Short mmCIF file of C-alpha atoms in Angstrom, two decimals:
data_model
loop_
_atom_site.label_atom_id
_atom_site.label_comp_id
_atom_site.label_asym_id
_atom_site.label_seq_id
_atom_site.Cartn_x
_atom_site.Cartn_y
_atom_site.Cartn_z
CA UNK A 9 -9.87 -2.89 12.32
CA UNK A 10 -6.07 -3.91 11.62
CA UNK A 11 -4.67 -3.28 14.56
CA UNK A 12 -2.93 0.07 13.68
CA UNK A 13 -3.71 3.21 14.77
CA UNK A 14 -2.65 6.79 13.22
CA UNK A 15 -3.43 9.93 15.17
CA UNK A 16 -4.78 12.32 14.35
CA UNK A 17 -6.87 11.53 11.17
CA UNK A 18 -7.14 15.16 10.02
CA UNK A 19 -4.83 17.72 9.85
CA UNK A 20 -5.08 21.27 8.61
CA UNK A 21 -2.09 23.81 8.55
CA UNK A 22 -0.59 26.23 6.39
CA UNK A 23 2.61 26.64 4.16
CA UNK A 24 6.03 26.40 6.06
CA UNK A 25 4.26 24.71 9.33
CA UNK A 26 5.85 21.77 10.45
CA UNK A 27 3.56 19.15 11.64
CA UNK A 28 4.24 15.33 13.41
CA UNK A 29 2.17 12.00 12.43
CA UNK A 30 1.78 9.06 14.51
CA UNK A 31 1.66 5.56 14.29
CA UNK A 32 1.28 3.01 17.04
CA UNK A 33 1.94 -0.92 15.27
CA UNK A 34 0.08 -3.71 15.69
CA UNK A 35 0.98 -5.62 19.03
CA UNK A 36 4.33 -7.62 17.92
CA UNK A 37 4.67 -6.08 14.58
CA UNK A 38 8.84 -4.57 14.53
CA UNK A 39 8.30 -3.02 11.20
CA UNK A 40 6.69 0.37 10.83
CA UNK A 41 6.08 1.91 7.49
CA UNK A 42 4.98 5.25 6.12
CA UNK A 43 3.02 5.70 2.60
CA UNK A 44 1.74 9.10 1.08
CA UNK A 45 -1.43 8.70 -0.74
CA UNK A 46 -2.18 11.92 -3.17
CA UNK A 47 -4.09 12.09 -6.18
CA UNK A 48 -0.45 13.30 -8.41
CA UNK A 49 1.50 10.75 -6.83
CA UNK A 50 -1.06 7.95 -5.98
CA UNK A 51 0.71 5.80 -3.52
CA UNK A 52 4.40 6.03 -2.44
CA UNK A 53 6.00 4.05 0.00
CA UNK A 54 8.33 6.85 1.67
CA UNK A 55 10.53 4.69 4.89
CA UNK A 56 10.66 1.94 6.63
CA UNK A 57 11.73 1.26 10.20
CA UNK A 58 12.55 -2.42 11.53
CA UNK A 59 12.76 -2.80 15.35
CA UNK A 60 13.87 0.87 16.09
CA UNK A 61 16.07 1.68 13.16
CA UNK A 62 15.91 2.62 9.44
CA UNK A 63 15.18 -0.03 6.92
CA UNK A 64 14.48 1.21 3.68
CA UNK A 65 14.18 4.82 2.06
CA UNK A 66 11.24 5.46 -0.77
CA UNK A 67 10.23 8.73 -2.00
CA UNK A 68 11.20 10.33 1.09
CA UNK A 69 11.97 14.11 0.54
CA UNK A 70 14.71 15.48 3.04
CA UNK A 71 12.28 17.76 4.15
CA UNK A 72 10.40 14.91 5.89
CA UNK A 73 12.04 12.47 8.58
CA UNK A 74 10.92 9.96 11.05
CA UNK A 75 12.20 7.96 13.73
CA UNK A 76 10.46 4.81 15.54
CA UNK A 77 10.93 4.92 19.81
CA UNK A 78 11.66 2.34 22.12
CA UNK A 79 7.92 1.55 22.30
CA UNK A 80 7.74 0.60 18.95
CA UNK A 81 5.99 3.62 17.93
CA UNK A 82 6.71 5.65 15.23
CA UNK A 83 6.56 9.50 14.25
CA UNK A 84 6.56 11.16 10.89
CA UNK A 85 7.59 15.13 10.97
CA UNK A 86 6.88 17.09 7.98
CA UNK A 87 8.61 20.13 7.81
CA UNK A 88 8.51 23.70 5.68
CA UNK A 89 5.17 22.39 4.36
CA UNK A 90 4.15 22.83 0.68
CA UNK A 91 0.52 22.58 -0.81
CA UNK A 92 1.71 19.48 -2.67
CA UNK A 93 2.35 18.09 0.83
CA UNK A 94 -1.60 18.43 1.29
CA UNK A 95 -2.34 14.21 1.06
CA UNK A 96 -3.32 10.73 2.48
CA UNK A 97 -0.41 9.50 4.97
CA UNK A 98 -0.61 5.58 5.97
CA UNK A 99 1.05 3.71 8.33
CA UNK A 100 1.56 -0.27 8.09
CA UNK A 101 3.38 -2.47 10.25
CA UNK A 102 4.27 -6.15 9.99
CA UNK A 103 6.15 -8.57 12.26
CA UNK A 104 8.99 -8.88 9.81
CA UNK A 105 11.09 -6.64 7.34
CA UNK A 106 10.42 -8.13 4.51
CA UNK A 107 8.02 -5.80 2.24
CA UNK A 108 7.97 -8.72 0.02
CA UNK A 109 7.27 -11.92 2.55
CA UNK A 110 5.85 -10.10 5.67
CA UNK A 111 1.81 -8.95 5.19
CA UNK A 112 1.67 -5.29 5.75
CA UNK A 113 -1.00 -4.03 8.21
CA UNK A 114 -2.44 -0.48 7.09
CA UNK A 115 -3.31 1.99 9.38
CA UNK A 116 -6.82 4.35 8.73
CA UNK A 117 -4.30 7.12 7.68
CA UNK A 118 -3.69 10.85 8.48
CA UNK A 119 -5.31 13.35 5.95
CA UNK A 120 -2.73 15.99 5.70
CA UNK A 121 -4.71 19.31 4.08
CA UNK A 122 -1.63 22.51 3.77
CA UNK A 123 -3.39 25.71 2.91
CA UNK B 15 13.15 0.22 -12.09
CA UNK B 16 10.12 -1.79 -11.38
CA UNK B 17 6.86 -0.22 -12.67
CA UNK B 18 3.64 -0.91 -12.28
CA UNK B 19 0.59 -0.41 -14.72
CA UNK B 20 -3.14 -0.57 -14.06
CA UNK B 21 -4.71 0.52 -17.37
CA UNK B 22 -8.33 0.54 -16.23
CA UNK B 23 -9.36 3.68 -13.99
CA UNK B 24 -12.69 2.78 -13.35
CA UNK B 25 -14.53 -0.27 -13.83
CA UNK B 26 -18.13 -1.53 -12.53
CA UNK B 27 -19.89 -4.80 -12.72
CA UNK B 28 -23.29 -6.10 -11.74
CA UNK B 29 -23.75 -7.59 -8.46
CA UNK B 30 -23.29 -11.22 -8.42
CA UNK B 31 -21.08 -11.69 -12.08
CA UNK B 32 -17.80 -11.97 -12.57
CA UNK B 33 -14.96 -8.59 -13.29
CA UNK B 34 -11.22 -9.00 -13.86
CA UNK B 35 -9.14 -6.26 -13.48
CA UNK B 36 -5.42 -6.07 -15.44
CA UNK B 37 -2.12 -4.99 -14.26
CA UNK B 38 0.86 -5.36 -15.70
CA UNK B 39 4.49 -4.82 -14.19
CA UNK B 40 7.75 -4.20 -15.54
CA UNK B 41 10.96 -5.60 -13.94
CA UNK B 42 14.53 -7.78 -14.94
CA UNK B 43 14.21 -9.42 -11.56
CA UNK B 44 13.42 -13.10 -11.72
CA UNK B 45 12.33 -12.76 -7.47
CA UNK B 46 9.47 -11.20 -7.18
CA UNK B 47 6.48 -10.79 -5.15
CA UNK B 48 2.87 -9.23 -6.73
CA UNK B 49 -0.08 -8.00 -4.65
CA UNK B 50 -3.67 -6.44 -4.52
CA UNK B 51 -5.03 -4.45 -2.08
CA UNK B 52 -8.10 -2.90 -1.88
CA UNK B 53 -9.17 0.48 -0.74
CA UNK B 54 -12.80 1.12 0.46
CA UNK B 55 -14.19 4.17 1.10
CA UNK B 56 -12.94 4.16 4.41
CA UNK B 57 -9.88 4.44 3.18
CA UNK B 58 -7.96 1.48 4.76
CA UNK B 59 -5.98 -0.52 2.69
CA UNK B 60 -6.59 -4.34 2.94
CA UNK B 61 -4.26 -7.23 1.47
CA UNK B 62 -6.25 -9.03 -1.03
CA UNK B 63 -4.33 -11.13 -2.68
CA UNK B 64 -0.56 -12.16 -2.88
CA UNK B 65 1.40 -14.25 -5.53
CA UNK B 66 4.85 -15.42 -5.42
CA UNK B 67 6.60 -15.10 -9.03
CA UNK B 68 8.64 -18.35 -8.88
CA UNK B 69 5.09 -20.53 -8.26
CA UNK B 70 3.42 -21.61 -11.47
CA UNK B 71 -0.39 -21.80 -9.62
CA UNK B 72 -2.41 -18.89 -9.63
CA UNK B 73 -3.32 -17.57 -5.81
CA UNK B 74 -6.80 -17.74 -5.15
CA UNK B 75 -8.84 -16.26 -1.88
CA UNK B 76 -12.43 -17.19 -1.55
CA UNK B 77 -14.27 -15.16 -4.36
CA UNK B 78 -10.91 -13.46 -5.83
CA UNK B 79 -8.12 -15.16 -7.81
CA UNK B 80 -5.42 -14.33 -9.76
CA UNK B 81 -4.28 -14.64 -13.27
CA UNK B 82 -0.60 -14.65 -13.12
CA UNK B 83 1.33 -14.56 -16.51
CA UNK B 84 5.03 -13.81 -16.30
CA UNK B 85 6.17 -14.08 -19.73
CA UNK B 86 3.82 -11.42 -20.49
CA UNK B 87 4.22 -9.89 -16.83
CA UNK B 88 0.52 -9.49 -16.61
CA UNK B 89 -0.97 -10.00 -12.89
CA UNK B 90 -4.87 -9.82 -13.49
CA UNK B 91 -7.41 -9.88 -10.54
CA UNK B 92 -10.68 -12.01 -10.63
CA UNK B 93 -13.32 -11.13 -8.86
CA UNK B 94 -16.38 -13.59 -8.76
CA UNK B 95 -20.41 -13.50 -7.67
CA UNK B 96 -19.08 -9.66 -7.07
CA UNK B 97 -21.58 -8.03 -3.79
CA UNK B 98 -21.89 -4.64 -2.86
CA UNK B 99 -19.07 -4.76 -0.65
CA UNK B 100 -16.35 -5.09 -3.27
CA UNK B 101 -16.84 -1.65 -4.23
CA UNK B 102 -13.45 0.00 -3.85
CA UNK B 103 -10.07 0.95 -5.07
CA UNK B 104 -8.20 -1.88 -6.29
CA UNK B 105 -4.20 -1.86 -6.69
CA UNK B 106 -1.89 -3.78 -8.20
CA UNK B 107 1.64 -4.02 -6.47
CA UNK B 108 4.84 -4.90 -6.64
CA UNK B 109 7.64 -6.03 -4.58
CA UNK B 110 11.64 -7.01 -5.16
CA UNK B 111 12.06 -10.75 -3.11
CA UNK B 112 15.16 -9.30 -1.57
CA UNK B 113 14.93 -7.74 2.29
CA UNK B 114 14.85 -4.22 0.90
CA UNK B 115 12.24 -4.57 -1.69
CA UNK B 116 10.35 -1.37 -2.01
CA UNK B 117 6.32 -1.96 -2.34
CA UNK B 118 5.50 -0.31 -5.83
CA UNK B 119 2.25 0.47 -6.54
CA UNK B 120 -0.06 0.96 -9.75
CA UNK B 121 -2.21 3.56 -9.73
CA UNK B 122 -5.63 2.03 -9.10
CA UNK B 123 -8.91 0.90 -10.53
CA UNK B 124 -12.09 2.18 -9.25
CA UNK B 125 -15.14 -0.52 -9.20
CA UNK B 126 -18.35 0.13 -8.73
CA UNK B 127 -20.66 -2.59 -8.15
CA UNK B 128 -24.41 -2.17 -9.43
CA UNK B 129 -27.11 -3.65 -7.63
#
């Protein structure tokens, strides 16, 4: 168990839904990233959040945003969903912002199916 | 742009020998940070290994070491006396040294571990 926890772990909707992921970082860990995990794509790092604000942007399409609260918490919202949406979505924290220094935590990830 | 290339989808190896796994990267950046994770069937990703590019000796972890070669930008994971347990997803990945590297990944290697 890392430490991480993603609610909810499966998700099933339909084209143009909007859904929300959620992430809740390991105890101390600031940084709070998202990664989609689909068999086209394999994995993509998509955005980063240090400490309550934006870090770093990925593969992040503008139809997807998130924001990370007070509470260290972070959301991902997924909006006018697509079939290709339909994948694996982790969450990692660290206690730093460096991606390249700071050991990434993963979460057990949201499976995301869009009929 | 950095990319990263694991040229062996699936691999297997009988329980207690020896399997390396090859990735090589692509990058004009001389600060650098290389990684594996592995991916079990649960589906959580775990750090495995990391490797600084500017240090000459090879990261090892218990069973698992590395074979880094810059020049050739090859980053090629050992796995030794290989149990049941290292059945997985392996993937090679990258990261810039600067604060707002992005975490590229390769796209995997299965292995299967006979008994």
């Amino acid at each position: 168990d890392s430490g991480v926890t993603q609610t909810p772990k499966h998700l099933i909707t339909a084209t143009g839904q909007r859904v929300t992921l959620r992430c809740s970082p390991r105890s101390g860990d600031l940084s709070v990233y998202w990664y989609q995990q689909s068999l086209d794509q394999g994995l993509q790092f998509l955005i980063q959040y240090y400490n309550g604000e934006e870090r770093a942007k990925g593969n992040i399409l503008e139809r997807f945003s998130a924001q990370q609260f007070p509470d260290l918490h972070s959301e991902l919202n997924l909006s006018s969903l697509e079939l290709g949406d339909s994948a694996l979505y982790f969450c990692a924290s660290s206690v730093g912002l460096r991606m390249s220094t700071d050991t990434q935590y993963f979460g057990p990830g949201t499976r995301l199916t869009v009929l | 742009a950095q990319t990263v290339t694991q040229s062996q989808p699936e691999m297997s190896v009988q329980e207690a020998e020896t399997v390396t796994l090859s990735c090589t990267y692509d990058t004009s950046e001389s600060d650098y940070y290389l990684f594996w994770y592995k991916q079990p069937p649960s589906r959580q990703m775990i750090l495995v290994i990391r490797q600084e590019a500017y240090k000459q000796q090879n990261a090892t972890e218990n069973r698992f070491s590395v074979n880094f070669q810059k020049a050739a930008k090859s980053f090629s994971l050992k796995i030794s006396d290989s149990q049941l347990g290292d059945a997985a997803m392996y993937f090679c990945a990258f990261a810039h040294g600067g604060s707002q590297g992005n975490l590229i990944f390769g796209k995997g290697t299965k292995l299967s571990v006979k008994p």
